[in-house]
Structure formats: structure tokens, C-alpha cells
Coordinates of C-alpha atoms and ligand atoms in Angstrom, one line a residue:
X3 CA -22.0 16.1 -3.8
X4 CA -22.1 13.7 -6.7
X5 CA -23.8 10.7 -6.0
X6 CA -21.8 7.8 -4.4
X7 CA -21.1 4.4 -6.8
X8 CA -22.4 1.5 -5.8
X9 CA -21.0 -1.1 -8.2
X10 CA -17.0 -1.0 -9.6
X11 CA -18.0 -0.4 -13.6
X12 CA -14.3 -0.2 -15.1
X13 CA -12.3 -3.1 -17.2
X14 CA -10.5 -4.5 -14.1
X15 CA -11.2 -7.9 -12.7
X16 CA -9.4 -9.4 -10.4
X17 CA -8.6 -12.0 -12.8
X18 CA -7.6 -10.0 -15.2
X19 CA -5.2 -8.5 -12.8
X20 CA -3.6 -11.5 -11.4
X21 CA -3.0 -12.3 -14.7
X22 CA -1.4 -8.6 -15.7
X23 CA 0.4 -8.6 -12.5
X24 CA 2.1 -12.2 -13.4
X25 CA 2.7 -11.8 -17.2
X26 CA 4.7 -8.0 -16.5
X27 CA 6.7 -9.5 -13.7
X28 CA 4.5 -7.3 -10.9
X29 CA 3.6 -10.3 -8.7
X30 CA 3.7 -13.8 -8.2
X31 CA 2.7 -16.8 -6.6
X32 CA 5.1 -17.9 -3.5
X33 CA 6.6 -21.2 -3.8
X34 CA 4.5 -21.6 -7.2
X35 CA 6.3 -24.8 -8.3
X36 CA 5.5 -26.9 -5.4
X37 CA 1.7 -25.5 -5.7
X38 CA 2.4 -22.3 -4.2
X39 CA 2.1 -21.4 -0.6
X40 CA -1.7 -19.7 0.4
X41 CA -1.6 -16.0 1.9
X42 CA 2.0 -15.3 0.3
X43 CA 3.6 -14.0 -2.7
X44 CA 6.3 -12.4 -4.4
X45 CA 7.5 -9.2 -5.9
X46 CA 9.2 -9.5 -9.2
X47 CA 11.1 -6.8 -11.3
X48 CA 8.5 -4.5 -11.9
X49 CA 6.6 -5.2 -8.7
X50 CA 9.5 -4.4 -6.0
X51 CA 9.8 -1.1 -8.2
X52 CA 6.4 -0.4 -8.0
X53 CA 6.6 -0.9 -4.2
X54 CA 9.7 0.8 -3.4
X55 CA 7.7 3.6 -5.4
X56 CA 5.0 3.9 -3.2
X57 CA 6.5 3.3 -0.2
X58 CA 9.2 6.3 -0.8
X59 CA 6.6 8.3 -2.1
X60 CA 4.4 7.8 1.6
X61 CA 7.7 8.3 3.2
X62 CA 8.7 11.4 1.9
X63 CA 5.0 12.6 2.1
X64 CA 5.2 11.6 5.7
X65 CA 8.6 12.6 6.9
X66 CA 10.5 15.1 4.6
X67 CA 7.1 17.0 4.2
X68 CA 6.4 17.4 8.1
X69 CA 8.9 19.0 10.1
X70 CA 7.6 17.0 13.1
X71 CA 7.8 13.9 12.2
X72 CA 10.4 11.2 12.1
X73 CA 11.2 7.6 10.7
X74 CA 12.0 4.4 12.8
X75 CA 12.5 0.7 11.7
X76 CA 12.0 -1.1 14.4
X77 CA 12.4 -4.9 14.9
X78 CA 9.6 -7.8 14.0
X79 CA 10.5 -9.6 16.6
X80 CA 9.6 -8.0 19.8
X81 CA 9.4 -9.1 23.8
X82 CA 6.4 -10.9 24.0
X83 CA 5.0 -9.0 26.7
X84 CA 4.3 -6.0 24.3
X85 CA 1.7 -8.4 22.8
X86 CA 0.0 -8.6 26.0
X87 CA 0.2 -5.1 26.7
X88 CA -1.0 -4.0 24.1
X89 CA -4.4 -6.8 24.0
X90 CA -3.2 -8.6 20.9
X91 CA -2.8 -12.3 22.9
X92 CA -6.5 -11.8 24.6
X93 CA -8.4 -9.7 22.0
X94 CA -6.3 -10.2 18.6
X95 CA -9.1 -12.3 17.5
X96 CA -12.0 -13.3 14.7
X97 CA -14.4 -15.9 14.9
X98 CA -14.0 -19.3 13.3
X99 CA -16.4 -22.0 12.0
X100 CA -16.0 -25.1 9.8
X101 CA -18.1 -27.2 7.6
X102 CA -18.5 -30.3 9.2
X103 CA -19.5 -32.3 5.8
X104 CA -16.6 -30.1 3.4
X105 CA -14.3 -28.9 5.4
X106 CA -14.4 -25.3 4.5
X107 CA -13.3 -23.1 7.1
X108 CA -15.0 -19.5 7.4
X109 CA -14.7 -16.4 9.1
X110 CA -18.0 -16.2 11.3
X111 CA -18.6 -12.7 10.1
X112 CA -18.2 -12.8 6.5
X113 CA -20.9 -15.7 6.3
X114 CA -25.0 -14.8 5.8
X115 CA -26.6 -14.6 9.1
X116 CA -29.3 -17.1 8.2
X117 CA -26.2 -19.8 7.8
X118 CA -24.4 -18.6 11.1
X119 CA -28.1 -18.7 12.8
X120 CA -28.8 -22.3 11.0
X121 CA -25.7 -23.6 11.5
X122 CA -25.6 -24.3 7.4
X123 CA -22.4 -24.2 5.3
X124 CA -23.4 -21.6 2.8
X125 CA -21.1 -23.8 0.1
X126 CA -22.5 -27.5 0.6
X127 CA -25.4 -27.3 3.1
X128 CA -23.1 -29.3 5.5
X129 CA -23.5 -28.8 9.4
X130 CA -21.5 -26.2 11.2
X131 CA -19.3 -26.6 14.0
X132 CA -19.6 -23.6 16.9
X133 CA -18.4 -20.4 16.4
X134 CA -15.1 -20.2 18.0
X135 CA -12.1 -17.3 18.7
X136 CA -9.1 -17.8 16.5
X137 CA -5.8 -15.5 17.5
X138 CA -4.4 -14.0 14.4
X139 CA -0.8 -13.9 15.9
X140 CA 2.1 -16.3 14.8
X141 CA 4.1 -18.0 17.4
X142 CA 7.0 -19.0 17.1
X143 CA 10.1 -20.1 19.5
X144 CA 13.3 -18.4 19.9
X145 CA 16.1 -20.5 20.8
X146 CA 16.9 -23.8 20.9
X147 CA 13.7 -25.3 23.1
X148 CA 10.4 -25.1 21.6
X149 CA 9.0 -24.7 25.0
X150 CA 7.2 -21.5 26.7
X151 CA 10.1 -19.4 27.7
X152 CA 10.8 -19.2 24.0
X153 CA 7.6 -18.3 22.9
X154 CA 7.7 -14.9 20.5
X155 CA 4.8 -13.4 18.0
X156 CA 5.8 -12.6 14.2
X157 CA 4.3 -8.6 15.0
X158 CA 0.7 -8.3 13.5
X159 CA 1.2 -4.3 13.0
X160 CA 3.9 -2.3 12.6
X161 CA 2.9 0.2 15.5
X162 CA 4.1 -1.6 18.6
X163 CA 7.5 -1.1 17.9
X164 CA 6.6 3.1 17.6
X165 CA 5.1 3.1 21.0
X166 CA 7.8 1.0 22.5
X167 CA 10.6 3.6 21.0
X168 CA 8.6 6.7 21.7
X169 CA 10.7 7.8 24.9
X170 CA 13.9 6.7 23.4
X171 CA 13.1 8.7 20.5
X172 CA 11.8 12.0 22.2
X173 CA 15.2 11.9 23.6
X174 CA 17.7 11.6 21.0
X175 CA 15.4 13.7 18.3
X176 CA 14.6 16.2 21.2
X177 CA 10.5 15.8 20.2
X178 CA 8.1 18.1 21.0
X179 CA 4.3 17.4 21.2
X180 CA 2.8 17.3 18.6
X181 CA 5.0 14.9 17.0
X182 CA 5.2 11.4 14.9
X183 CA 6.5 8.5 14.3
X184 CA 6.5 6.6 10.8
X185 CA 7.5 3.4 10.0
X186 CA 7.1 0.8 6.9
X187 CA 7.7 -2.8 7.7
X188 CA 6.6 -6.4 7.3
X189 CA 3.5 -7.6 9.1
X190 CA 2.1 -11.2 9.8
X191 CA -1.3 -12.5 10.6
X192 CA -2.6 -16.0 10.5
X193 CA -5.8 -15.0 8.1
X194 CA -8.0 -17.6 7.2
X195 CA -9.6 -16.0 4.4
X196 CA -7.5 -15.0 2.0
X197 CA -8.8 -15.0 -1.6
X198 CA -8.6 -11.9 -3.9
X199 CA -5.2 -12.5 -4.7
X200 CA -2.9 -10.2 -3.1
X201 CA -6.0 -8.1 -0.6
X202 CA -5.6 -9.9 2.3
X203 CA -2.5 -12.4 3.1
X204 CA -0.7 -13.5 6.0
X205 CA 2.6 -11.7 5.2
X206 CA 1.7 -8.2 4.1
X207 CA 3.4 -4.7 4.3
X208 CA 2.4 -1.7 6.3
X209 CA 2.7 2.1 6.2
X210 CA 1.8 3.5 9.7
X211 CA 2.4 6.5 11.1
X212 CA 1.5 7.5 15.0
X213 CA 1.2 10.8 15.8
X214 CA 1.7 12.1 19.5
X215 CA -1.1 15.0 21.0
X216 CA -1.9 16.0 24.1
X217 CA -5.1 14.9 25.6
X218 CA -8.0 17.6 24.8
X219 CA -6.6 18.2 21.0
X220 CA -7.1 14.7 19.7
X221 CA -10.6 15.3 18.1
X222 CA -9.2 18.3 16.4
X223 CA -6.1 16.4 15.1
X224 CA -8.3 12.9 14.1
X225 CA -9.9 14.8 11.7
X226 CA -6.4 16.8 10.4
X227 CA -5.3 13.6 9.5
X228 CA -8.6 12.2 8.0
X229 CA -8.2 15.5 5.7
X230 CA -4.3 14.6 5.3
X231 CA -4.8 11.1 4.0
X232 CA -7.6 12.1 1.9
X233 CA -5.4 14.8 0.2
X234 CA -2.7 12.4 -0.1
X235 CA -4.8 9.7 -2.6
X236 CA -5.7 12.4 -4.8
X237 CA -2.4 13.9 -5.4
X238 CA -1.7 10.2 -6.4
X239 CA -4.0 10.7 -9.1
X240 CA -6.2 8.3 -7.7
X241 CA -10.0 7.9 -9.0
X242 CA -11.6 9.7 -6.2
X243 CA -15.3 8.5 -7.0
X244 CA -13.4 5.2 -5.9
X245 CA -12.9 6.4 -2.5
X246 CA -15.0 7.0 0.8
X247 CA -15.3 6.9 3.9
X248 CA -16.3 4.9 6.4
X249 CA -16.7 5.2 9.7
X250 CA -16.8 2.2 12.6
X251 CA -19.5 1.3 14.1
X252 CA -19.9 0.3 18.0
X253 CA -19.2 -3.5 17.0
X254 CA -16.4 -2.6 14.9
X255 CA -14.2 -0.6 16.7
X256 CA -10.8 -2.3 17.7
X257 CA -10.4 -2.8 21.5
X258 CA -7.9 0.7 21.9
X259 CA -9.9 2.8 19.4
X260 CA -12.3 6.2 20.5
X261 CA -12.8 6.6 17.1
X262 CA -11.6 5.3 13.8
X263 CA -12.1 5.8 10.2
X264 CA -11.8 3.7 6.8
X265 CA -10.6 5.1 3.6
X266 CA -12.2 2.6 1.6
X267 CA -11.5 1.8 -2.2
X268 CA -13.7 0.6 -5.1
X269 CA -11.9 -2.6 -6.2
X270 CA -13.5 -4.9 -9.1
X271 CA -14.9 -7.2 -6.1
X272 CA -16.5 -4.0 -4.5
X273 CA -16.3 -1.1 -1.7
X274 CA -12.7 -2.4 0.8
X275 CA -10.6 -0.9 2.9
X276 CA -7.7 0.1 2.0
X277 CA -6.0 2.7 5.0
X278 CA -7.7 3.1 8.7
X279 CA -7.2 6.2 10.8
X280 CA -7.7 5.7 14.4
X281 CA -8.1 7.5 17.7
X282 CA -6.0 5.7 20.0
X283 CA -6.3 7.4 22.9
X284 CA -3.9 6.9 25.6
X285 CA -4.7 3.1 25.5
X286 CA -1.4 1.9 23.9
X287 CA 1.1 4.0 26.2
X288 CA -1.0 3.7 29.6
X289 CA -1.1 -0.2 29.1
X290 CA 3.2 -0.4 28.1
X291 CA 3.2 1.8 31.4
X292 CA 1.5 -0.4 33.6
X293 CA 3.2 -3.4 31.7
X294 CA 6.9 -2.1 31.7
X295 CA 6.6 -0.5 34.5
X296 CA 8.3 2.4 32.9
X297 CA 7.2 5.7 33.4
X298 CA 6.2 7.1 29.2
X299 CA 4.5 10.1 30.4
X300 CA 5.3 13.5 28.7
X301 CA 6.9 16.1 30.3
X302 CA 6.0 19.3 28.5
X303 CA 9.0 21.6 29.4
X304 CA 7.3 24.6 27.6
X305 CA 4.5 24.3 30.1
X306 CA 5.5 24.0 33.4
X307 CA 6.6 21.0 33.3
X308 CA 3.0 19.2 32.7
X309 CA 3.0 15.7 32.6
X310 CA 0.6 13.8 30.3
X311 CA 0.6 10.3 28.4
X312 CA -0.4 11.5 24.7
X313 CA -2.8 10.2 23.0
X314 CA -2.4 8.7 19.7
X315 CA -3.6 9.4 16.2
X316 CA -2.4 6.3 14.0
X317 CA -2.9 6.5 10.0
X318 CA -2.5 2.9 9.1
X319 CA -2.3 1.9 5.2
X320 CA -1.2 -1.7 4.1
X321 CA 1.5 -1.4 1.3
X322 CA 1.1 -4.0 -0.7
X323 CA -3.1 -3.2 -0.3
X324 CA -2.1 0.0 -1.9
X325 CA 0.1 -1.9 -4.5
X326 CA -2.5 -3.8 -5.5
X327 CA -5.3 -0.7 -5.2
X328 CA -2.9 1.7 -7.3
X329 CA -2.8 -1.4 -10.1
X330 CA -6.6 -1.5 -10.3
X331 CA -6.8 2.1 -10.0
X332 CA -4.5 2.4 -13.2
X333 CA -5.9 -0.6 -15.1
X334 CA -7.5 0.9 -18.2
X335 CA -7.9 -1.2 -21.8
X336 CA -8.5 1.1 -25.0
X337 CA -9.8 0.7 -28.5
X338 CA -7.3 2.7 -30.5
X339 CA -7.7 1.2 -34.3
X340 CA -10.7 -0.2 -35.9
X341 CA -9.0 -3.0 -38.2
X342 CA -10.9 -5.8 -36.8
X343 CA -8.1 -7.7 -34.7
X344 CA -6.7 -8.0 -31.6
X345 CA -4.5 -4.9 -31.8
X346 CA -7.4 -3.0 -31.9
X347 CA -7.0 -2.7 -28.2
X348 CA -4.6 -1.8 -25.9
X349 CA -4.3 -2.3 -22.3
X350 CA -2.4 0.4 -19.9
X351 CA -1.7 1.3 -16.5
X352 CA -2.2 4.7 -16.1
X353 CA 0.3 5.1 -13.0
X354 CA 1.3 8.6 -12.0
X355 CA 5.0 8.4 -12.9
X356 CA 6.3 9.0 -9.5
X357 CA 5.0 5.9 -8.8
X358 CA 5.9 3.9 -12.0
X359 CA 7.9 1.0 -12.0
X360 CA 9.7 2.5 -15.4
X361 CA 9.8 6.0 -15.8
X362 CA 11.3 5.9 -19.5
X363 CA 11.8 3.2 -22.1
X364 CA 14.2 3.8 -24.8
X365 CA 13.3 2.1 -28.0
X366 CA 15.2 2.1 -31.1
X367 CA 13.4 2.3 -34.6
X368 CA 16.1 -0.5 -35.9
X369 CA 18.9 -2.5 -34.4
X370 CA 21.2 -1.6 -37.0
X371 CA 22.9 1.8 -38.5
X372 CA 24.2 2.7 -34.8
X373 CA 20.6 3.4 -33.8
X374 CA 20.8 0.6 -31.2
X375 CA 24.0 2.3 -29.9
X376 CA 22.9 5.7 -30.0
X377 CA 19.5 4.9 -28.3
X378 CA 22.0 3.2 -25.3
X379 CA 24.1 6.3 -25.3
X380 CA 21.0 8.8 -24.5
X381 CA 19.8 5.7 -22.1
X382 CA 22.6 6.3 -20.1
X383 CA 22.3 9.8 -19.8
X384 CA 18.7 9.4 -18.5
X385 CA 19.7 6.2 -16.0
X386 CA 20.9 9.1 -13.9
X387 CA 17.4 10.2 -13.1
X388 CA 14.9 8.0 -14.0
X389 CA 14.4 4.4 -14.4
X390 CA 14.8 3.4 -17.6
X391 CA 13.9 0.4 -20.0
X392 CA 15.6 -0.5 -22.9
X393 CA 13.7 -2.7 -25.7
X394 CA 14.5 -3.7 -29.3
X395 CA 12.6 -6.4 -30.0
X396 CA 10.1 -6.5 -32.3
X397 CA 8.3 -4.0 -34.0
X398 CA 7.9 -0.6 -32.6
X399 CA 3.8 -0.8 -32.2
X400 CA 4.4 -4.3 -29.8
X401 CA 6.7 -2.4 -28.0
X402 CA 5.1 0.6 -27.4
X403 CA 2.1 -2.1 -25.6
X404 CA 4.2 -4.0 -23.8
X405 CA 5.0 -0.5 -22.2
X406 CA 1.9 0.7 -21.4
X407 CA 0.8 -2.6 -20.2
X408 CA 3.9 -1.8 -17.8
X409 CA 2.2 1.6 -17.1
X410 CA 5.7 3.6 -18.4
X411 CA 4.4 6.4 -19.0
X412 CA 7.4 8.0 -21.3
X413 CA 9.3 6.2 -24.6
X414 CA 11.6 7.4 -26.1
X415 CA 12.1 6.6 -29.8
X416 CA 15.6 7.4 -31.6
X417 CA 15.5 6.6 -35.9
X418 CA 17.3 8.1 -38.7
X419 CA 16.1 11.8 -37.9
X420 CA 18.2 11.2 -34.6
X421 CA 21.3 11.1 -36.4
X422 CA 20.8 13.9 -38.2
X423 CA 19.3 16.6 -36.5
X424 CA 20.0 14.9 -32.7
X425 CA 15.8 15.1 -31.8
X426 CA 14.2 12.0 -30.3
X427 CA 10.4 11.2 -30.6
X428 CA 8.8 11.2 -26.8
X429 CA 6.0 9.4 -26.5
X430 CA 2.9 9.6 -23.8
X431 CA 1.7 6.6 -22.7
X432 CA -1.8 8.0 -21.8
X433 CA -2.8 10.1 -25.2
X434 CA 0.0 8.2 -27.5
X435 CA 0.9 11.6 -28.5
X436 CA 4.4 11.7 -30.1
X437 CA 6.7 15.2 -30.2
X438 CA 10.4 15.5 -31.4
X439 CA 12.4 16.8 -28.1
X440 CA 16.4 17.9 -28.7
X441 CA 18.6 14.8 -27.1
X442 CA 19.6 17.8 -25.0
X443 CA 16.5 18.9 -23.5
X444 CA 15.2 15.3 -23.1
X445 CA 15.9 15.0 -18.8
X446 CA 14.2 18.3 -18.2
X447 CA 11.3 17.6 -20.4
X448 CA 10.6 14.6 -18.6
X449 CA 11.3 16.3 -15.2
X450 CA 8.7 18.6 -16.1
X451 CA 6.1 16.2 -17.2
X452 CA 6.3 14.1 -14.3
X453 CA 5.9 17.6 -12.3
X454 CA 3.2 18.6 -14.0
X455 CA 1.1 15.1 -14.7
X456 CA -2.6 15.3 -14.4
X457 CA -4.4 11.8 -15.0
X458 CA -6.8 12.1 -17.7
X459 CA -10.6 11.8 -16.6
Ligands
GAP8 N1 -2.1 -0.6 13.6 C1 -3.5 -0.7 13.2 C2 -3.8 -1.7 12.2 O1 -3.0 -2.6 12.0 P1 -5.6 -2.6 10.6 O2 -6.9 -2.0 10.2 O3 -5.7 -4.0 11.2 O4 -5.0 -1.6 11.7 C3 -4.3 -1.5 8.8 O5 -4.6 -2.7 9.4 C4 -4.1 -1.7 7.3 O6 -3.2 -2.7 7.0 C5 -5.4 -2.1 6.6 O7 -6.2 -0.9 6.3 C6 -4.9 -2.8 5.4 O8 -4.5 -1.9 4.4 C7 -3.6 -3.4 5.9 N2 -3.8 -4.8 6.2 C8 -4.4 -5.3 7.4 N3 -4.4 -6.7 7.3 C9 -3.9 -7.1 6.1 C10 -3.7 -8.3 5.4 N4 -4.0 -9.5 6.0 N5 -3.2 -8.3 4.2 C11 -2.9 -7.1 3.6 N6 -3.1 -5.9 4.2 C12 -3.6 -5.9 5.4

């Protein structure tokens, strides 16, 4: 086994790719012109691509490549009660402190020990208050009385609404065990540390998918699933000496959790998570049973009628974690000329192109002869399957940059031999290699690549 990294060594820093992710339209600052709004931010053009990429690209490897399981979108909004079912209002918790001298407020566990056993802010030297429990959940009221009654959690997982759909959905989808559930949705959690820009926010996406077993089979099917998700990164193209695994300790494990793995990733600030997969046990259902009072055992027809509440294996990855993992992942700069300037270099994301925001640019060599028409004519063609880009500005070199800095990992060039013979020049975005391809063949060339595509080591 090679020998596990213990430092990130690439070109990415987080600055870096704040800056990237801003200048390319990927992400940005919520609210930025009244100072921008801490724990949030927004998609632009290329990131909302880039998300609805990944996300359909978890989807179909969750749903239309498993017979046995199915999608749900369930509300954000949910009865209150599930919150206390499922331990969120008592144990949805992490410990707080503040700096009495600068006002810094900390997690209790991300601090040094020798500050937390001091009592010493580890910025100023100030005095510490006493560690106390901080629920992540946002409340909020519905209807017209901020009182009690009207009390109702923004959901701090997507997963809830799963288990509180799971009978309705055996029954319309006729379900058999095994079986799962997928869903991709908004989550909220009142973080108080949220630095390293889009990592961890208070408004995030999630990817979760539960799957139903019987009782007795779980071990076996924790450690499918651990093999699952693993299999999944790398057919991303992922840098897999960037991922491991790591597995929670006594003090770590969530209140519902047997088990329960991390995939963790190498980012620029070091070794995160990024996706967990958990043994659930029967936790979740037993506790809606006894809080619902609704019977959610399973009645397993093909066996005498046996009735069991499943147990649950969850595979929970944050989208926009993944968003911003895929962008460090990809983040590459190049020395490709030795003239002594700044266009020595070139910076690219190297995204698999199922996943990139543009799949093909079209760039004419000139604005004028028709090439600028022609070049929109074969554009069209290809809007059919791909996203496309169209640019004529500027010379043909600053365009092919501003591209990779994208991560599009095909453009298409259309000059005078166009008109003639009807070949465009494709370009790769990872080698810069450049072939002539017949306008006709074009779609299926590019179908092919993006079939084939193997990330360069
Ligand atoms: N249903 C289980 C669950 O929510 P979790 O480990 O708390 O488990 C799962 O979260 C994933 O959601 C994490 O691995 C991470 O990718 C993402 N996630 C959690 N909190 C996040 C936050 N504040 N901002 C961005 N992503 C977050």
C-alpha cells in the first residue's frame, strides 16, 4: 500500500480558490454589497452548472444504476416532533466558548487542550467563559404568532424526511428489503465556525441516500457501501492519494450511529471530511415509532410474514462539500512556454467532463469572413448534447485560458480550412493537443471522449 500523504503539496490554496471560484462566476459571496452575509453564498453561471453536474451525476449513480433504489424530495420544513424523535433538539449539539477580553467565539473542540484546560483564548490570551452546549438547529415560527405552538426547525439533514416517507413509499413503489431511498436537498445548521470559504456554512446542500436491511445483514451491507462510495470518487477521476478513510472513534460517533465511517479529502488546509457512511441501526425508525405512534415495522411477505424494523445504512455526502472538493481536486497551474512572462503559465481545472460546467466552447479564429456565423451554426448543432460556450473575443491563446481556467475540457476552433474542407480543430484542455475532426463527426467524437476520459496522472 503506498504510503499515506500527510501534507496537501499541489498549487491550490484556498485563496487561490476563492479567488478562481469568484473571477469564473463559480461562487460568490451572499449579500456581498452590504458586506456579505457569514456561512452563505451563491452559485453563479458556471457554479449552478457545476452543481447540477454533480448532483445528477450522484443521482443517476444512486437511482438509475440500482434497481432498488428510489428518489424522494421531501419538505424542509417538517413537524417538529421529528426533531425530537429523532434526538436532534437534546443531542444536536457542540460546545461553545468565548473570549471574554475579544469576543471570539470557538468551538470547544477545535481549540488546543492546554487553552480549553487554562481557560486562555488561543487568539489574545483573554479569559474564557465555560464551555457550554450550543443546538445547531434553526427555529423559526410558522404562522402568524411568534410563540411556541409555532415553533418549526429549518432540517439540519436531509434524512428525516426519508425515514418519515419510508412506509408511504414501500407502498406506492411496492419495496422490498433491501431497498433505498435517495434524496438531494437544502440543509441548515447554525455553525459557528465557518471559515474556509465554502467547507462548512450554515446553508449547505446534501446528497444522502438511506438504505433499508434487515437486522443481522447490516455489517455485511456497511461495508458494500463503504466499497460503493469509494468506487464512486474514483470513477470521478478523483486523486485517490487524496482520499482515506476514517473511522469514528467512541467520542465521535453521533448519538444513532453503531458504526460510521469518513471518506475524508486532502484539501489545501489538510485531511476533511467530505462524505460519512453510517450504521444506523434501528435507532431512527424505533424512535418515529415510539414518537408517532405508528407502527414502521416491515412485513416481509416473502418470509412468512416476518416483521422487523430495518436498520439503516445512510451514505451522507454534502454537495456543495463535493463542489468545492471536485474544484480543488481539478485545480492544476502549468508552465507551457518559456518566454519569460506571465503567459508562461496556465491555470486549469482538470474536471472530468461529465461534471464540467462547459462541455464545449466554440471559438472562431476571426469575427469576420462568415467564420463567426459558421462557428454559431456548428454551435447549435452541438447545444443539442452538450453545453456549449461561445467566445470571440480576443485572441485565440486568451481564449483557450479562460477555458481551461473554466475546466472545459473541449474547444472547438472553426478558421478558413472550415470553409473549405468543412474540418474543425478540437482541442483538449488537459494535453492542448489539437486534431482536425469532419463538422460531421464532431458530436460523436466528443461523445466518445467524454466516454472514454482518463485524467492524466
Ligand atoms: N445525515 C447524516 C449527516 O448529516 P453529517 O456528518 O453531519 O451527517 C454529512 O453530514 C455530510 O454533510 C458531511 O460529510 C459534509 O459533507 C456535509 N456537511 C455537514 N455539515 C456541513 C456544513 N455545515 N456545511 C457544508 N457541508 C456540510
Amino acid at each position: 500500500m503506498a504510503e499515506e500523504l500527510t501534507e496537501y503539496a499541489g498549487p491550490a490554496t484556498m485563496e487561490k480558490i476563492t479567488s478562481l471560484a469568484k473571477r469564473r462566476g463559480f461562487v460568490f459571496q451572499s449579500s456581498e454589497i452590504y458586506g456579505g452575509q457569514n456561512g452563505a453564498w451563491d452559485y453563479g453561471p458556471m457554479g449552478i452548472e457545476l452543481k447540477n453536474r454533480i448532483a445528477a451525476n450522484w443521482w443517476k449513480t444512486m437511482t438509475q444504476l440500482h434497481d432498488e433504489i428510489v428518489g424522494l424530495d421531501a419538505a424542509i420544513l417538517m413537524h417538529p416532533r421529528t426533531w425530537e424523535a429523532s434526538g436532534h433538539v437534546e443531542n444536536f449539539t457542540d460546545p461553545l466558548v468565548d473570549c471574554k477580553k475579544c469576543k471570539t467565539r470557538f468551538r470547544a473542540d477545535m481549540i488546543p487542550d492546554e487553552n480549553l484546560a487554562n481557560k486562555t483564548c488561543p487568539e489574545c490570551g483573554g479569559e474564557l467563559t465555560d464551555t457550554r452546549k450550543f443546538n445547531l438547529m434553526f427555529r423559526t415560527h410558522i404562522g402568524p404568532t411568534e410563540d411556541n405552538a409555532g415553533l418549526i426547525y429549518l432540517r439540519p439533514e436531509t434524512a428525516q424526511g426519508i425515514y418519515v416517507n419510508y412506509k408511504n413509499i414501500i407502498q406506492s413503489n411496492r419495496m422490498k428489503i433491501p431497498f433505498g431511498i435517495a434524496q438531494i436537498g437544502k440543509a441548515f445548521r447554525n455553525e459557528i465556525v465557518t471559515k474556509n470559504f465554502i467547507f462548512r456554512t450554515c446553508e449547505f446542500e446534501q446528497m444522502e441516500m438511506q438504505y433499508f436491511v434487515k437486522p443481522g445483514t447490516d455489517v455485511e451491507w456497511f461495508n458494500e457501501w463503504k466499497k460503493r462510495r469509494w468506487a464512486y470518487y474514483e470513477k470521478l477521476g478523483v486523486k485517490m492519494d487524496h482520499l482515506r478513510w476514517h473511522q469514528h472513534g467512541p467520542d465521535e460517533l453521533a448519538h444513532y450511529a453503531k458504526d460510521a465511517y469518513d471518506i475524508q479529502y486532502l484539501f489545501p488546509m489538510g485531511w476533511r471530511e467530505l462524505e460519512g457512511i453510517h450504521n444506523r441501526t434501528n435507532y431512527d425508525l424505533t424512535r418515529h415509532t415510539e414518537f408517532s405512534g405508528k407502527d414502521l415495522q416491515y412485513i416481509d411477505q416473502d418470509n412468512n410474514n416476518d416483521r422487523y424494523i430495518p436498520f439503516i445504512i445512510e451514505t451522507s455526502a454534502g454537495l456543495t462539500r463535493t463542489l468545492l472538493m471536485l474544484i480543488c481536486d481539478a485545480y492544476d497551474e502549468e508552465k507551457v512556454a518559456d518566454k519569460g512572462d506571465a503567459d508562461d503559465w496556465r491555470t486549469v481545472l482538470r474536471f472530468h467532463p461529465v461534471i464540467a460546467p462547459v462541455t464545449v466552447a466554440m471559438l472562431p479564429l476571426m469575427k469576420k469572413d462568415g467564420l463567426a456565423e459558421l462557428a454559431q451554426d456548428i454551435r447549435n448543432e452541438l447545444k443539442e448534447d452538450f453545453a456549449t460556450d461561445y467566445d470571440q473575443a480576443g485572441a485565440i491563446g486568451r481564449r483557450y485560458r479562460r477555458q481551461d481556467e473554466a475546466g472545459t475540457p473541449f474547444c472547438v476552433t472553426v478558421d478558413y480550412q472550415t470553409k473549405e474542407d468543412g474540418t474543425v480543430t478540437l482541442r483538449y484542455r488537459d494535453s492542448m493537443e489539437q486534431i482536425r475532426v469532419p463538422r460531421a463527426e464532431l458530436t460523436e467524437k466528443i461523445r466518445q471522449e467524454i466516454k472514454s476520459y482518463k485524467r492524466k496522472a
